[in-house]
């Protein structure tokens, strides 16, 4: 059996949307292929003087509705097809929440835990310099993703600015607040995940205070999602990271898990919990399951054992197409990634708008605007799903593909 890649999954979703929308094959062909991609070799001088060659990619899937937008990932699993899939999902996400961007993604094949801060700085700066011709506030605007953070964005912004001879705040988002970042950006994806999780609970007539949640991944997205769900009254009974999973059936004290992770680097061993097998977090009995780690974790092998009523995709591409079919058959509501984790790109857009105007909004203003956009995207998707008898994923993809295809038609083909 050949292994399916995230790109296979992304193209299948597109193909199904194109069929539902009744578009011709040419539209599929145009949207299945990235508009532009760049692979670079980065010579990295290690702290001990050795030189190591590292590979990086930047893929711009679509530029029709505006500049490309998407995160930069540092992971040993990065490959070009994965970056292509993630770039395509970014196009749909931006269209779905109606921010004026196309989709992009970047990746460097490196395990950041094995490198010092100064080595990571050198890799980031050289990568930025290699992809310089295709990025910029009006071309392509990177942001943090797995393994990168606001410091990475500060280095990218500085490298780009040095080449231009002046500070260009709008070239990346997810920067430190003291350096042109937006208040509310760091927590935006997690807040968005929580907003749609609460909408989904309400749609099923479930009270947050009587609901439980399991969150896979305790990084930038999972950690905040666990915190905000707990603040909304949901008992977060299990969380996990790449080292393992922990559980407390009465609800974990998320603030103390966060403090424990800051101290030790992992959730494993938290005193108010017991350890469970990492992957088993996905099949625990709970109301809401939030996969917020990596792609393909819900697949044909485990989907039939999922006991959650709602899956809210904090991660990009956590559910394979075969798992999607199984979950649908079992009556599990899946809130798709391009809706569920769009809070990050929404506030990235706010950051870019603020940076370009050099005018800053208050945190409450950012949070209110984020909530308005998330709720309106939720309404659009659920209405479309109801009217067209589609799953939330198919509805979200159709809406997004339609918006991008409409923009293509209006712009026309050149020449
Ligand atoms: P991160 O690097 O901050 O955190 C990733 C977390 O997942 C870590 O806790 C890590 O230990 C854990 N993890 C990795 N492999 C695992 C495994 N096999 N099982 C369990 N846990 C595992 O990354 P992040 O920014 O939180 O991104 C997580 C996901 O959310 C990715 O799919 C990313 O593309 C997506 N996403 C992120 C943002 C954002 O704003 N950061 C926005 C939208 C989507």
Coordinates of N, CA, C and O and ligand atoms in Angstrom, one line a residue, residues 73 93 105 145-147 185 189 216-221 240-242 292-294 314-316 341, ligand 1:
X73 N 8.0 26.6 9.2 CA 8.1 25.5 10.1 C 9.5 25.0 10.2 O 10.2 24.9 9.1
X93 N -7.9 28.9 3.8 CA -8.2 29.5 5.1 C -8.4 31.0 4.9 O -9.3 31.6 5.4
X105 N 3.5 28.7 2.4 CA 4.1 28.0 3.6 C 5.6 27.9 3.4 O 6.0 27.8 2.2
X145 N 5.2 29.0 12.9 CA 4.5 27.7 12.9 C 5.2 26.7 13.8 O 6.0 27.2 14.7
X146 N 5.1 25.4 13.5 CA 5.8 24.4 14.4 C 7.3 24.7 14.4 O 8.0 24.9 13.4
X147 N 7.8 24.8 15.6 CA 9.3 25.0 15.8 C 9.8 26.4 15.7 O 11.0 26.6 15.8
X185 N -1.9 38.5 19.2 CA -1.5 37.6 18.1 C -1.1 36.2 18.7 O -1.5 35.2 18.2
X189 N -4.7 32.0 17.6 CA -5.1 30.7 17.1 C -5.9 29.9 18.1 O -7.0 29.4 17.8
X216 N -4.4 17.3 22.0 CA -3.2 16.7 21.6 C -2.2 17.8 21.1 O -2.6 18.6 20.2
X217 N -1.0 17.9 21.7 CA -0.1 19.0 21.4 C -0.2 20.1 22.4 O -1.3 20.5 22.7
X218 N 0.9 20.5 23.0 CA 0.9 21.5 24.1 C 1.8 22.6 23.7 O 2.6 23.1 24.5
X219 N 1.8 23.0 22.4 CA 2.6 24.1 21.9 C 1.8 25.4 21.8 O 0.9 25.6 22.6
X220 N 2.2 26.2 20.8 CA 1.5 27.5 20.7 C 0.0 27.4 20.6 O -0.7 28.2 21.2
X221 N -0.5 26.4 19.9 CA -1.9 26.3 19.7 C -2.6 25.5 20.8 O -3.6 25.9 21.4
X240 N -1.4 16.4 25.7 CA -0.2 15.6 25.4 C 0.8 16.4 24.7 O 0.5 17.5 24.2
X241 N 2.0 15.9 24.5 CA 3.0 16.5 23.7 C 3.8 15.4 23.0 O 3.4 14.2 23.2
X242 N 4.9 15.7 22.4 CA 5.6 14.6 21.6 C 6.2 13.6 22.6 O 6.6 12.5 22.1
X292 N -3.9 19.3 18.0 CA -3.2 20.5 17.8 C -1.7 20.3 17.7 O -0.9 21.0 18.3
X293 N -1.3 19.2 17.0 CA 0.1 18.9 16.9 C 0.5 18.8 15.4 O 1.0 19.8 14.8
X294 N 0.3 17.6 14.8 CA 0.8 17.5 13.4 C -0.2 16.8 12.5 O -1.3 16.5 12.9
X314 N -7.2 22.0 15.6 CA -6.3 23.0 15.9 C -5.1 23.0 14.9 O -4.6 24.0 14.5
X315 N -4.6 21.7 14.7 CA -3.5 21.5 13.7 C -4.0 21.6 12.3 O -5.2 21.6 12.0
X316 N -3.1 21.7 11.4 CA -3.4 21.7 10.0 C -3.4 20.2 9.5 O -2.4 19.5 9.7
X341 N -8.6 26.8 13.0 CA -7.4 27.4 13.4 C -7.1 28.7 12.6 O -6.0 29.2 12.6
Ligands
LIG1 P1 4.4 24.2 18.3 O1 5.8 23.8 17.8 O2 4.3 25.4 19.1 O3 3.8 22.9 19.1 C1 3.6 21.7 18.6 C2 3.2 20.8 19.8 O4 2.9 19.5 19.3 C3 4.3 20.5 20.8 O5 3.8 20.5 22.1 C4 4.9 19.1 20.4 O6 5.5 18.5 21.5 C5 3.6 18.5 20.0 N1 3.8 17.3 19.2 C6 4.6 17.1 18.1 N2 4.4 15.9 17.6 C7 3.5 15.3 18.4 C8 2.9 14.0 18.4 N3 3.2 13.1 17.5 N4 2.0 13.7 19.3 C9 1.6 14.6 20.3 N5 2.2 15.8 20.3 C10 3.1 16.2 19.4 O7 3.5 24.3 17.0 P2 2.1 25.1 16.9 O8 2.4 26.4 16.4 O9 1.3 24.9 18.2 O10 1.4 24.3 15.7 C11 0.6 23.1 16.0 C12 -0.2 22.8 14.8 O11 -1.1 24.0 14.6 C13 0.5 22.7 13.4 O12 -0.3 21.8 12.6 C14 0.4 24.1 12.8 O13 0.5 24.1 11.4 C15 -1.0 24.5 13.3 N6 -1.3 25.9 13.3 C16 -0.5 26.8 14.0 C17 -0.8 28.1 14.1 C18 -0.1 29.1 14.9 O14 -0.5 30.3 15.0 N7 1.0 28.7 15.6 C19 -1.9 28.6 13.3 C20 -2.7 27.7 12.6 C21 -2.3 26.4 12.6

